[in-house]
Amino acid sequence: MEIVHTPAAMSAWSRAARDEGRSLALVPTMGCLHAGHLSLMAAARQRADLLAVSIFVNPAQFGPDEDFAAYPRIFEADCQAAEEAGVDVIFAPDVSAVYPPGFQTMVRVKELTKGLCGASRPGHFDGVVTVVAKLFNIIQPQLAVFGEKDFQQLAVVRAMVRDLNFAVEIIGSPIVREKDGLAMSSRNRYLSPAERQAALCLYQALQWARRQAAEGEQDCGRIIAHLTTAIADKPGVRVEYLEIVDNSDLRELEILTDSARLIMAVRIGRTRLIDNGALFPARDSKIITTQGAT
Ligand code: AMP
């Protein structure tokens, strides 16, 4: 496994792979790798000859009061985990290599970023799609795998690829959970034992909503009202948003459909956690792929 730190070295590595006729998959991450990231790598590995993983804590996607400085960075352990996962190259640039002096261009996806995480984290998705566009240009992968854990991010990246004609296939990969249902996240390590327990409210909410859907409840408003109260009743937990949306365009739904998805963000103490899931998982396609127009 190679580790490269500059965009020029990364582009040269990719060019050599292309010249040899080998396909390349990319898994973009902020490091602090866990089983969720590893599942994306496994999905990517199956679909391409070579696998690149980027590790970059992207300052452009953090707000001024967010946890950029505190975000866990464990580069050595990440390299070991990546090597064991069969990664061929790690791209781990410095902030100054990605945003050199004079940097002034941002990419913005307009409509899909207005609600949900986009509403509570202004500018977040501009930072995400800008860095993803840069990674695609530097690395030139044929495909890239993103987790459904960040469902809005996946939709926003798909829109960017479609709208800007990136020749990269976007693969969505299912959420990996702890045994008790908590979605794996690098931020889970911020949680105290009591907060870790309280964090189960997200998965419990999803399971409850799924049961309601299976029993024939159709009114999204009733489901949301019940869950908002149930979660708000937990000590130390604050609901940031809780919505039922359509899988494809994140439009808020009033009546449940086959493509309905519960999507939520809460604050537990100082930690912000997100989760989501299809309300009719059996009717929801597990991995959705989108081909970027060329
Ligand atoms: P991050 O390092 O948090 O920016 O995440 C990098 C990628 O891993 C993103 O595409 C995430 O959606 C994905 N990811 C993070 N946690 C999980 C999880 N529990 N299951 C599946 N994918 C995940």
Coordinates of C-alpha atoms and ligand atoms in Angstrom, one line a residue:
M1 CA 0.0 0.0 0.0
E2 CA 1.3 3.4 -0.9
I3 CA 0.7 6.6 1.0
V4 CA 0.8 9.8 -0.9
H5 CA 0.4 13.3 0.5
T6 CA 0.3 15.7 -2.5
P7 CA -2.3 16.1 -5.3
A8 CA 0.5 15.9 -7.9
A9 CA 1.8 12.5 -6.6
M10 CA -1.8 11.2 -6.3
S11 CA -2.6 12.2 -9.9
A12 CA 0.6 10.6 -11.1
W13 CA -0.3 7.4 -9.3
S14 CA -3.8 7.4 -10.9
R15 CA -2.4 8.2 -14.3
A16 CA 0.0 5.2 -14.1
A17 CA -3.0 2.9 -13.1
R18 CA -5.0 4.2 -16.1
D19 CA -2.1 3.7 -18.4
E20 CA -2.0 0.1 -17.3
G21 CA -5.7 -0.2 -18.1
R22 CA -6.7 -0.8 -14.4
S23 CA -9.9 0.6 -13.0
L24 CA -9.9 2.6 -9.8
A25 CA -12.4 3.0 -7.0
L26 CA -12.3 5.8 -4.4
V27 CA -13.7 5.8 -0.8
P28 CA -13.5 9.3 0.6
T29 CA -13.2 9.5 4.4
M30 CA -12.1 11.8 7.2
G31 CA -10.2 8.9 8.8
C32 CA -10.7 7.4 12.3
L33 CA -11.7 4.3 10.3
H34 CA -14.3 1.9 11.7
A35 CA -16.3 -1.0 10.4
G36 CA -18.6 1.3 8.5
H37 CA -15.7 2.7 6.4
L38 CA -14.4 -0.8 5.9
S39 CA -17.7 -1.9 4.5
L40 CA -17.4 0.8 1.9
M41 CA -13.9 -0.4 1.1
A42 CA -15.2 -3.9 0.6
A43 CA -18.0 -2.7 -1.7
A44 CA -15.4 -0.7 -3.7
R45 CA -12.9 -3.6 -3.8
Q46 CA -15.5 -5.8 -5.6
R47 CA -16.0 -3.3 -8.3
A48 CA -12.6 -2.1 -9.4
D49 CA -9.0 -3.4 -9.9
L50 CA -7.5 -0.8 -7.5
L51 CA -8.8 0.9 -4.4
A52 CA -7.9 4.4 -3.2
V53 CA -9.0 5.8 0.2
S54 CA -8.7 9.5 1.0
I55 CA -8.1 10.6 4.6
F56 CA -8.7 14.3 4.9
V57 CA -10.5 16.2 7.7
N58 CA -11.9 18.9 5.5
P59 CA -12.0 22.2 7.3
A60 CA -14.4 23.6 4.6
Q61 CA -17.3 21.4 5.8
F62 CA -17.0 22.4 9.5
G63 CA -18.8 25.5 10.9
P64 CA -16.8 27.9 13.1
D65 CA -18.3 26.4 16.3
E66 CA -18.0 22.7 15.2
D67 CA -15.4 20.1 16.1
F68 CA -12.8 20.5 13.3
A69 CA -9.9 20.9 15.8
A70 CA -11.2 18.1 18.1
Y71 CA -12.1 15.7 15.3
P72 CA -10.2 12.4 16.1
R73 CA -7.1 11.8 14.0
I74 CA -5.4 8.4 14.3
F75 CA -3.5 8.2 11.1
E76 CA -1.1 5.3 11.9
A77 CA -4.0 3.1 13.0
D78 CA -6.0 4.1 9.9
C79 CA -3.1 3.1 7.6
Q80 CA -2.9 -0.3 9.3
A81 CA -6.7 -0.8 9.0
A82 CA -6.6 0.3 5.3
E83 CA -3.7 -2.0 4.5
E84 CA -5.6 -5.0 6.1
A85 CA -8.7 -4.0 4.0
G86 CA -6.6 -4.3 0.8
V87 CA -6.3 -0.6 0.0
D88 CA -3.8 0.1 -2.7
V89 CA -3.2 3.8 -2.1
I90 CA -4.0 6.3 0.7
F91 CA -4.3 9.9 -0.3
A92 CA -3.8 12.1 2.8
P93 CA -3.1 15.6 1.8
D94 CA -2.3 18.6 4.1
V95 CA -5.0 21.3 4.3
S96 CA -2.6 23.7 2.6
A97 CA -2.3 21.3 -0.4
V98 CA -6.1 21.2 -0.8
Y99 CA -6.7 24.9 -0.1
P100 CA -3.5 26.7 -1.1
P101 CA -3.3 30.5 -0.7
G102 CA -5.6 32.2 -3.2
F103 CA -8.1 29.4 -3.1
Q104 CA -11.5 30.9 -3.9
T105 CA -13.8 28.5 -5.7
M106 CA -16.7 26.6 -4.1
V107 CA -19.2 24.2 -5.6
R108 CA -22.8 24.4 -4.4
V109 CA -25.8 22.1 -4.9
K110 CA -28.8 24.4 -4.3
E111 CA -32.1 22.7 -3.5
L112 CA -31.1 19.5 -1.9
T113 CA -28.9 21.3 0.7
K114 CA -31.7 23.6 2.0
G115 CA -33.2 21.3 4.6
L116 CA -32.1 18.6 7.1
C117 CA -28.3 18.9 7.8
G118 CA -28.0 21.7 5.3
A119 CA -30.3 23.8 7.5
S120 CA -28.6 23.1 10.8
R121 CA -25.0 23.3 9.3
P122 CA -24.9 26.3 6.9
G123 CA -22.2 25.9 4.3
H124 CA -21.5 22.3 5.3
F125 CA -22.5 20.8 2.0
D126 CA -20.6 23.5 0.0
G127 CA -17.5 22.2 1.8
V128 CA -18.4 18.6 1.1
V129 CA -19.1 18.9 -2.6
T130 CA -16.2 21.2 -3.2
V131 CA -13.7 18.7 -1.6
V132 CA -15.4 15.7 -3.4
A133 CA -15.1 17.5 -6.7
K134 CA -11.4 18.2 -6.0
L135 CA -10.9 14.5 -5.0
F136 CA -12.6 13.3 -8.2
N137 CA -10.4 15.6 -10.3
I138 CA -7.2 14.7 -8.6
I139 CA -7.8 11.0 -8.3
Q140 CA -10.0 10.4 -11.4
P141 CA -11.7 7.3 -10.1
Q142 CA -14.2 5.3 -12.2
L143 CA -16.4 4.9 -9.2
A144 CA -16.7 6.2 -5.6
V145 CA -18.5 4.6 -2.7
F146 CA -20.4 6.7 0.0
G147 CA -22.3 5.5 3.0
E148 CA -26.1 5.8 3.4
K149 CA -25.3 6.8 6.9
D150 CA -24.9 10.3 5.5
F151 CA -28.0 10.0 3.3
Q152 CA -28.3 13.7 2.4
Q153 CA -24.6 13.8 1.5
L154 CA -25.0 10.9 -0.8
A155 CA -28.0 12.6 -2.6
V156 CA -26.0 15.9 -2.8
V157 CA -22.9 14.2 -4.3
R158 CA -25.1 12.3 -6.8
A159 CA -26.6 15.7 -7.9
M160 CA -23.2 17.3 -8.2
V161 CA -21.9 14.4 -10.4
R162 CA -25.0 14.5 -12.6
D163 CA -25.1 18.3 -12.9
L164 CA -21.4 18.8 -13.5
N165 CA -20.9 15.7 -15.8
F166 CA -18.3 14.0 -13.7
A167 CA -17.5 10.6 -15.3
V168 CA -17.7 8.7 -12.0
E169 CA -20.3 6.1 -10.8
I170 CA -21.6 6.8 -7.3
I171 CA -22.4 3.8 -5.2
G172 CA -24.4 4.0 -2.0
S173 CA -23.6 1.5 0.7
P174 CA -25.8 0.5 3.7
I175 CA -25.3 1.7 7.2
V176 CA -23.2 -0.5 9.5
R177 CA -24.4 -0.6 13.1
E178 CA -23.1 -1.7 16.5
K179 CA -24.8 -4.9 17.9
D180 CA -27.3 -2.8 19.8
G181 CA -28.2 -0.8 16.6
L182 CA -26.2 2.5 17.1
A183 CA -24.9 3.5 13.7
M184 CA -21.1 3.5 13.7
S185 CA -19.6 6.9 13.6
S186 CA -16.2 8.4 14.4
R187 CA -18.1 10.8 16.7
N188 CA -19.4 7.9 18.9
R189 CA -16.1 8.1 20.8
Y190 CA -17.1 11.5 22.2
L191 CA -20.1 9.9 24.1
S192 CA -19.9 9.2 27.8
P193 CA -21.4 5.8 28.9
A194 CA -24.7 7.5 29.8
E195 CA -24.8 9.4 26.5
R196 CA -23.9 6.2 24.6
Q197 CA -27.0 4.6 26.2
A198 CA -29.1 7.6 25.3
A199 CA -27.9 7.5 21.7
L200 CA -29.9 4.3 21.2
C201 CA -33.0 6.5 20.9
L202 CA -32.1 7.0 17.2
Y203 CA -32.3 3.3 16.3
Q204 CA -35.3 2.8 18.6
A205 CA -37.1 5.6 16.8
L206 CA -36.3 3.9 13.4
Q207 CA -37.6 0.5 14.6
W208 CA -40.7 2.0 16.1
A209 CA -41.5 3.9 12.9
R210 CA -40.9 0.7 10.9
R211 CA -43.4 -1.1 13.1
Q212 CA -46.0 1.6 12.6
A213 CA -45.5 1.5 8.9
A214 CA -45.8 -2.3 8.8
E215 CA -49.0 -2.1 10.9
G216 CA -50.6 0.3 8.3
E217 CA -50.0 3.8 9.8
Q218 CA -49.9 6.2 6.8
D219 CA -49.8 9.6 8.5
C220 CA -46.2 10.8 8.6
G221 CA -47.2 13.7 10.9
R222 CA -48.4 11.3 13.6
I223 CA -45.2 9.3 13.5
I224 CA -43.1 12.4 13.7
A225 CA -45.1 13.9 16.5
H226 CA -44.8 10.7 18.6
L227 CA -41.1 10.3 18.0
T228 CA -40.2 13.9 18.6
T229 CA -41.9 13.8 22.0
A230 CA -40.4 10.4 22.9
I231 CA -36.9 11.5 22.0
A232 CA -37.2 14.9 23.6
D233 CA -38.3 13.2 26.9
K234 CA -34.8 11.5 27.1
P235 CA -32.5 13.4 29.4
G236 CA -29.7 15.2 27.6
V237 CA -31.1 14.6 24.2
R238 CA -32.2 17.4 21.8
V239 CA -33.9 16.8 18.5
E240 CA -32.3 18.8 15.7
Y241 CA -34.5 17.5 13.0
L242 CA -36.7 14.4 12.5
E243 CA -38.5 14.0 9.1
I244 CA -39.9 11.4 6.8
V245 CA -38.7 12.1 3.3
D246 CA -38.7 10.5 -0.1
N247 CA -35.5 8.5 -0.8
S248 CA -34.9 10.0 -4.2
D249 CA -35.3 13.7 -3.7
L250 CA -35.5 14.2 0.1
R251 CA -38.9 15.8 -0.3
E252 CA -40.8 15.8 3.0
L253 CA -43.7 13.3 2.9
E254 CA -47.2 13.7 4.5
I255 CA -48.4 10.2 3.6
L256 CA -46.1 7.1 3.7
T257 CA -45.0 5.7 0.4
D258 CA -42.7 2.7 -0.4
S259 CA -39.8 5.0 -0.8
A260 CA -40.3 6.7 2.6
R261 CA -37.2 7.2 4.8
L262 CA -37.0 8.4 8.4
I263 CA -34.1 10.8 8.7
M264 CA -32.9 12.4 11.9
A265 CA -30.2 14.4 13.8
V266 CA -30.0 14.8 17.5
R267 CA -27.6 16.4 19.9
I268 CA -26.6 14.3 22.9
G269 CA -24.6 16.6 25.3
R270 CA -22.1 18.2 22.9
T271 CA -22.2 15.4 20.3
R272 CA -24.2 15.6 17.1
L273 CA -25.4 12.2 15.8
I274 CA -27.4 11.4 12.6
D275 CA -29.2 8.3 11.5
N276 CA -31.8 7.3 8.9
G277 CA -33.5 4.3 7.4
A278 CA -36.1 3.2 4.9
L279 CA -39.5 2.6 6.5
F280 CA -40.2 -0.3 4.2
P281 CA -36.7 -1.9 4.0
A282 CA -37.9 -4.9 2.0
R283 CA -39.2 -2.5 -0.7
D284 CA -36.1 -0.3 -0.7
S285 CA -33.3 -1.3 -3.1
K286 CA -30.2 -1.9 -1.0
I287 CA -27.5 -0.4 -3.2
I288 CA -28.5 2.3 -5.6
T289 CA -26.0 3.3 -8.3
T290 CA -26.0 6.4 -10.5
Q291 CA -24.0 6.8 -13.6
G292 CA -22.6 10.3 -14.1
A293 CA -23.1 11.6 -17.6
T294 CA -20.0 12.0 -19.6
Ligands
AMP1 P1 -16.6 10.2 7.4 O1 -15.2 9.7 7.6 O2 -17.4 10.3 8.6 O3 -16.6 11.4 6.5 O4 -17.3 9.1 6.5 C1 -16.7 8.6 5.3 C2 -17.7 7.7 4.6 O5 -18.1 6.6 5.4 C3 -19.0 8.5 4.2 O6 -19.5 8.1 2.9 C4 -20.0 8.0 5.3 O7 -21.3 8.0 4.9 C5 -19.5 6.5 5.5 N1 -19.9 6.0 6.8 C6 -19.6 6.5 8.0 N2 -20.2 5.8 9.0 C7 -20.8 4.7 8.3 C8 -21.6 3.6 8.8 N3 -21.9 3.4 10.1 N4 -22.0 2.8 7.8 C9 -21.8 3.0 6.5 N5 -21.1 4.0 6.1 C10 -20.6 4.9 6.9

